[in-house]
Amino acid sequence: MKSITVLLLIFGYISASQAAVSLTVDGLKATLKNKHVELNFNANAQIITAKVDGTSLQARGASSFYLDWNNNGQGYFHPSSIHIVEQTADRVHFYWLQKNIQKVFRIELHYIMEAGLNGVYSYAKYTNDKTYNLTLAETRTVYRFDASIMSQGTNQQRSGILPTTKELNQCTTIQDNTWKFPNGTYYTKYDYVAYLRQTNYQGVYGNGFGAFIISPSREYHGGGPLKQDLTVHQECLITNYFVSSHFGTPPTVAAPGWNHIYGPWLIYFPTGNNNAIMSSVVKQVTTEQSRWPYAFVKDDEYPRTRGQVSGKVHGQKSATVVLWSSLDEDFDKQQLGYLYSAETDSTGYYIITNVRPGTYRIAAYPTAGSGSDSLAESRVTLAAGAREHVALTLNEPKNIIWSLGQANRLSNEFKYSDQPRNYKWATLLPVNLNFTIGSSDPKQDWYYAQPPGHWSIKYQDTADGKGRILRVALAAVSRKPHLQVFVNGHRVGNIYYGNDQSVYRSAMNSGTYYSNVFNVSAAQVVSGENSVSIYMTLGQIMYDVISLQRG
């Protein structure tokens, strides 16, 4: 009996040792492993080998697990030291530190591994420790894996086979990272762009293995509720953008003393057949959301006691509510703070949970109706653990004669807008178009985007001695379009725009939003057939909603 007990104790010790997590440091090199995952990093915090259950998944001869940025040239993370935060049999938490580099942020790149988990957590803390502003056009982490093992990609909004470099070399290059295959179809890395705050996971998988980024919160990203960015693309690559100038977001300009925590996220390695892998990912998302905010982050800049903001939107009850901490930035351009958003229910009620303590701007914009210029805003200060109530009112315009689309900052009611992102859709847009209110169908006869040309809207009206208000809301503007708007031959609008890079990079619903309100005099209204003519030279635009209101 005694010998059996000893054997059981020995077996238990061996099992516990195999399940434990360990960290080995050699200068700036590190090896992190548990029962399932082994990661070997070089002195620049990039992967040398990545093994899951003994199988190597890293891409041969290519950089992976790297952190970089772009500001008039690409820069890479170059740490000068390693620091251990926690090291037990159940959890290891350490980080590399980069500091004292001219015109570059102080950056901590953290990794946390727990015993028994098929993955590793990571986050980055950026600090401007200089006496001058620092700028970032974009910054991200990138994970590249073996494309011969994992050939499929997904970002929750789209899934498919990712092409290899060898395949793309047989294609015709159209523009940056956009190719035309011999069979006439197109591929671009922008096909797998996604709305980040609608995306909890992105990854690659196949042949029994998967590699995914799971993001239980998107509070730390730049941009607003409709911020979109690259997620996965060719050659089995996962991108994790913190901020970027893609699709119209401005650069980050950080003052001295500014700091920000990006993350944490989980780099997850599920195994099994494809269905089992995807089921495991969905289940793990729920697990990570229940753990947020994570207890293993011990930093005053990452408060674990959070608050809640709720309330009602009156007037137009169908709305998006946005809460953001960078008080000097508009929410769709914000880069410096933390942002949360929620959709209202059928009664106009909203709730936003797990909010960091602080002072916030809060705004609501419509997701239905014709009030494309309607925006309600207030401020709220939230203490740790507090619950605040904020009511907002969105004015819905009355006496609408006709409306083409719904005010939601998206072009999602029009032709092709429901199709998967692809370069080809922009090649199918008509130069000239005639649309008749009452007989034409927006889903078939009005397109998600307009190229240079002339589009016309015909409608019936009656001269009644009153003016009209014409709202033309744009969901995107690409390649510096010049827009001229005429009502019955009278020019009421003449506007030049910038370039949000959206339409020609496969965006189907939005880029940078613009609300335009044009006044039409009573003398410009005629009885019988009237027309709105939109002439565009250069560029491309997307429409959110166009509406005509009796003044």
mmCIF file with all atom_site columns, N, CA and C in Angstrom, residues 407-436:
data_model
loop_
_atom_site.group_PDB
_atom_site.id
_atom_site.type_symbol
_atom_site.label_atom_id
_atom_site.label_alt_id
_atom_site.label_comp_id
_atom_site.label_asym_id
_atom_site.label_entity_id
_atom_site.label_seq_id
_atom_site.pdbx_PDB_ins_code
_atom_site.Cartn_x
_atom_site.Cartn_y
_atom_site.Cartn_z
_atom_site.occupancy
_atom_site.B_iso_or_equiv
_atom_site.pdbx_formal_charge
_atom_site.auth_seq_id
_atom_site.auth_comp_id
_atom_site.auth_asym_id
_atom_site.auth_atom_id
_atom_site.pdbx_PDB_model_num
ATOM 1  N N  . ALA A 1 407 ? -30.662 56.793 -42.561 1.00 0.00 ? 407 ALA A N  1
ATOM 2  C CA . ALA A 1 407 ? -29.544 57.479 -41.912 1.00 0.00 ? 407 ALA A CA 1
ATOM 3  C C  . ALA A 1 407 ? -28.883 56.543 -40.906 1.00 0.00 ? 407 ALA A C  1
ATOM 4  N N  . ASN A 1 408 ? -27.788 55.916 -41.303 1.00 0.00 ? 408 ASN A N  1
ATOM 5  C CA . ASN A 1 408 ? -27.055 55.031 -40.389 1.00 0.00 ? 408 ASN A CA 1
ATOM 6  C C  . ASN A 1 408 ? -25.545 55.060 -40.620 1.00 0.00 ? 408 ASN A C  1
ATOM 7  N N  . ARG A 1 409 ? -25.081 55.998 -41.440 1.00 0.00 ? 409 ARG A N  1
ATOM 8  C CA . ARG A 1 409 ? -23.655 56.168 -41.755 1.00 0.00 ? 409 ARG A CA 1
ATOM 9  C C  . ARG A 1 409 ? -23.095 55.006 -42.578 1.00 0.00 ? 409 ARG A C  1
ATOM 10 N N  . LEU A 1 410 ? -23.986 54.250 -43.215 1.00 0.00 ? 410 LEU A N  1
ATOM 11 C CA . LEU A 1 410 ? -23.595 53.114 -44.039 1.00 0.00 ? 410 LEU A CA 1
ATOM 12 C C  . LEU A 1 410 ? -24.327 53.172 -45.375 1.00 0.00 ? 410 LEU A C  1
ATOM 13 N N  . SER A 1 411 ? -23.726 52.564 -46.392 1.00 0.00 ? 411 SER A N  1
ATOM 14 C CA . SER A 1 411 ? -24.382 52.482 -47.702 1.00 0.00 ? 411 SER A CA 1
ATOM 15 C C  . SER A 1 411 ? -25.033 51.115 -47.886 1.00 0.00 ? 411 SER A C  1
ATOM 16 N N  . ASN A 1 412 ? -25.500 50.532 -46.803 1.00 0.00 ? 412 ASN A N  1
ATOM 17 C CA . ASN A 1 412 ? -25.886 49.122 -46.838 1.00 0.00 ? 412 ASN A CA 1
ATOM 18 C C  . ASN A 1 412 ? -27.290 48.842 -47.358 1.00 0.00 ? 412 ASN A C  1
ATOM 19 N N  . GLU A 1 413 ? -27.981 49.840 -47.923 1.00 0.00 ? 413 GLU A N  1
ATOM 20 C CA . GLU A 1 413 ? -29.292 49.571 -48.517 1.00 0.00 ? 413 GLU A CA 1
ATOM 21 C C  . GLU A 1 413 ? -29.237 49.494 -50.039 1.00 0.00 ? 413 GLU A C  1
ATOM 22 N N  . PHE A 1 414 ? -28.032 49.611 -50.612 1.00 0.00 ? 414 PHE A N  1
ATOM 23 C CA . PHE A 1 414 ? -27.932 49.795 -52.057 1.00 0.00 ? 414 PHE A CA 1
ATOM 24 C C  . PHE A 1 414 ? -27.256 48.605 -52.740 1.00 0.00 ? 414 PHE A C  1
ATOM 25 N N  . LYS A 1 415 ? -27.325 48.591 -54.059 1.00 0.00 ? 415 LYS A N  1
ATOM 26 C CA . LYS A 1 415 ? -26.853 47.452 -54.842 1.00 0.00 ? 415 LYS A CA 1
ATOM 27 C C  . LYS A 1 415 ? -25.379 47.145 -54.582 1.00 0.00 ? 415 LYS A C  1
ATOM 28 N N  . TYR A 1 416 ? -25.099 45.861 -54.418 1.00 0.00 ? 416 TYR A N  1
ATOM 29 C CA . TYR A 1 416 ? -23.784 45.277 -54.143 1.00 0.00 ? 416 TYR A CA 1
ATOM 30 C C  . TYR A 1 416 ? -23.311 45.484 -52.709 1.00 0.00 ? 416 TYR A C  1
ATOM 31 N N  . SER A 1 417 ? -24.020 46.295 -51.921 1.00 0.00 ? 417 SER A N  1
ATOM 32 C CA . SER A 1 417 ? -23.527 46.586 -50.568 1.00 0.00 ? 417 SER A CA 1
ATOM 33 C C  . SER A 1 417 ? -23.526 45.365 -49.663 1.00 0.00 ? 417 SER A C  1
ATOM 34 N N  . ASP A 1 418 ? -24.293 44.328 -50.031 1.00 0.00 ? 418 ASP A N  1
ATOM 35 C CA . ASP A 1 418 ? -24.353 43.114 -49.219 1.00 0.00 ? 418 ASP A CA 1
ATOM 36 C C  . ASP A 1 418 ? -23.369 42.052 -49.690 1.00 0.00 ? 418 ASP A C  1
ATOM 37 N N  . GLN A 1 419 ? -22.532 42.386 -50.660 1.00 0.00 ? 419 GLN A N  1
ATOM 38 C CA . GLN A 1 419 ? -21.579 41.419 -51.199 1.00 0.00 ? 419 GLN A CA 1
ATOM 39 C C  . GLN A 1 419 ? -20.279 41.412 -50.390 1.00 0.00 ? 419 GLN A C  1
ATOM 40 N N  . PRO A 1 420 ? -19.550 40.282 -50.407 1.00 0.00 ? 420 PRO A N  1
ATOM 41 C CA . PRO A 1 420 ? -18.248 40.249 -49.724 1.00 0.00 ? 420 PRO A CA 1
ATOM 42 C C  . PRO A 1 420 ? -17.294 41.273 -50.328 1.00 0.00 ? 420 PRO A C  1
ATOM 43 N N  . ARG A 1 421 ? -16.463 41.843 -49.503 1.00 0.00 ? 421 ARG A N  1
ATOM 44 C CA . ARG A 1 421 ? -15.497 42.836 -49.987 1.00 0.00 ? 421 ARG A CA 1
ATOM 45 C C  . ARG A 1 421 ? -14.680 42.268 -51.149 1.00 0.00 ? 421 ARG A C  1
ATOM 46 N N  . ASN A 1 422 ? -14.594 43.047 -52.216 1.00 0.00 ? 422 ASN A N  1
ATOM 47 C CA . ASN A 1 422 ? -13.768 42.655 -53.352 1.00 0.00 ? 422 ASN A CA 1
ATOM 48 C C  . ASN A 1 422 ? -13.603 43.839 -54.292 1.00 0.00 ? 422 ASN A C  1
ATOM 49 N N  . TYR A 1 423 ? -12.453 43.891 -54.928 1.00 0.00 ? 423 TYR A N  1
ATOM 50 C CA . TYR A 1 423 ? -12.140 44.998 -55.835 1.00 0.00 ? 423 TYR A CA 1
ATOM 51 C C  . TYR A 1 423 ? -13.109 45.070 -57.011 1.00 0.00 ? 423 TYR A C  1
ATOM 52 N N  . LYS A 1 424 ? -13.667 43.928 -57.424 1.00 0.00 ? 424 LYS A N  1
ATOM 53 C CA . LYS A 1 424 ? -14.457 43.905 -58.660 1.00 0.00 ? 424 LYS A CA 1
ATOM 54 C C  . LYS A 1 424 ? -15.707 44.776 -58.596 1.00 0.00 ? 424 LYS A C  1
ATOM 55 N N  . TRP A 1 425 ? -16.289 44.934 -57.399 1.00 0.00 ? 425 TRP A N  1
ATOM 56 C CA . TRP A 1 425 ? -17.556 45.661 -57.323 1.00 0.00 ? 425 TRP A CA 1
ATOM 57 C C  . TRP A 1 425 ? -17.398 47.116 -57.770 1.00 0.00 ? 425 TRP A C  1
ATOM 58 N N  . ALA A 1 426 ? -16.263 47.704 -57.484 1.00 0.00 ? 426 ALA A N  1
ATOM 59 C CA . ALA A 1 426 ? -16.031 49.093 -57.898 1.00 0.00 ? 426 ALA A CA 1
ATOM 60 C C  . ALA A 1 426 ? -15.885 49.220 -59.408 1.00 0.00 ? 426 ALA A C  1
ATOM 61 N N  . THR A 1 427 ? -15.590 48.102 -60.094 1.00 0.00 ? 427 THR A N  1
ATOM 62 C CA . THR A 1 427 ? -15.475 48.138 -61.557 1.00 0.00 ? 427 THR A CA 1
ATOM 63 C C  . THR A 1 427 ? -16.835 48.030 -62.242 1.00 0.00 ? 427 THR A C  1
ATOM 64 N N  . LEU A 1 428 ? -17.892 47.728 -61.482 1.00 0.00 ? 428 LEU A N  1
ATOM 65 C CA . LEU A 1 428 ? -19.228 47.518 -62.052 1.00 0.00 ? 428 LEU A CA 1
ATOM 66 C C  . LEU A 1 428 ? -20.160 48.704 -61.849 1.00 0.00 ? 428 LEU A C  1
ATOM 67 N N  . LEU A 1 429 ? -19.644 49.798 -61.317 1.00 0.00 ? 429 LEU A N  1
ATOM 68 C CA . LEU A 1 429 ? -20.487 50.956 -61.018 1.00 0.00 ? 429 LEU A CA 1
ATOM 69 C C  . LEU A 1 429 ? -20.788 51.754 -62.287 1.00 0.00 ? 429 LEU A C  1
ATOM 70 N N  . PRO A 1 430 ? -22.036 52.178 -62.487 1.00 0.00 ? 430 PRO A N  1
ATOM 71 C CA . PRO A 1 430 ? -22.376 52.936 -63.698 1.00 0.00 ? 430 PRO A CA 1
ATOM 72 C C  . PRO A 1 430 ? -21.881 54.381 -63.630 1.00 0.00 ? 430 PRO A C  1
ATOM 73 N N  . VAL A 1 431 ? -21.429 54.882 -64.757 1.00 0.00 ? 431 VAL A N  1
ATOM 74 C CA . VAL A 1 431 ? -20.992 56.277 -64.838 1.00 0.00 ? 431 VAL A CA 1
ATOM 75 C C  . VAL A 1 431 ? -22.198 57.208 -64.779 1.00 0.00 ? 431 VAL A C  1
ATOM 76 N N  . ASN A 1 432 ? -23.244 56.861 -65.511 1.00 0.00 ? 432 ASN A N  1
ATOM 77 C CA . ASN A 1 432 ? -24.471 57.656 -65.539 1.00 0.00 ? 432 ASN A CA 1
ATOM 78 C C  . ASN A 1 432 ? -25.632 56.814 -65.031 1.00 0.00 ? 432 ASN A C  1
ATOM 79 N N  . LEU A 1 433 ? -26.532 57.445 -64.284 1.00 0.00 ? 433 LEU A N  1
ATOM 80 C CA . LEU A 1 433 ? -27.633 56.701 -63.669 1.00 0.00 ? 433 LEU A CA 1
ATOM 81 C C  . LEU A 1 433 ? -28.836 57.617 -63.504 1.00 0.00 ? 433 LEU A C  1
ATOM 82 N N  . ASN A 1 434 ? -30.022 57.078 -63.785 1.00 0.00 ? 434 ASN A N  1
ATOM 83 C CA . ASN A 1 434 ? -31.277 57.790 -63.549 1.00 0.00 ? 434 ASN A CA 1
ATOM 84 C C  . ASN A 1 434 ? -32.132 56.974 -62.590 1.00 0.00 ? 434 ASN A C  1
ATOM 85 N N  . PHE A 1 435 ? -32.546 57.601 -61.516 1.00 0.00 ? 435 PHE A N  1
ATOM 86 C CA . PHE A 1 435 ? -33.348 56.948 -60.480 1.00 0.00 ? 435 PHE A CA 1
ATOM 87 C C  . PHE A 1 435 ? -34.632 57.746 -60.303 1.00 0.00 ? 435 PHE A C  1
ATOM 88 N N  . THR A 1 436 ? -35.770 57.047 -60.302 1.00 0.00 ? 436 THR A N  1
ATOM 89 C CA . THR A 1 436 ? -37.061 57.716 -60.161 1.00 0.00 ? 436 THR A CA 1
ATOM 90 C C  . THR A 1 436 ? -37.706 57.330 -58.841 1.00 0.00 ? 436 THR A C  1
#
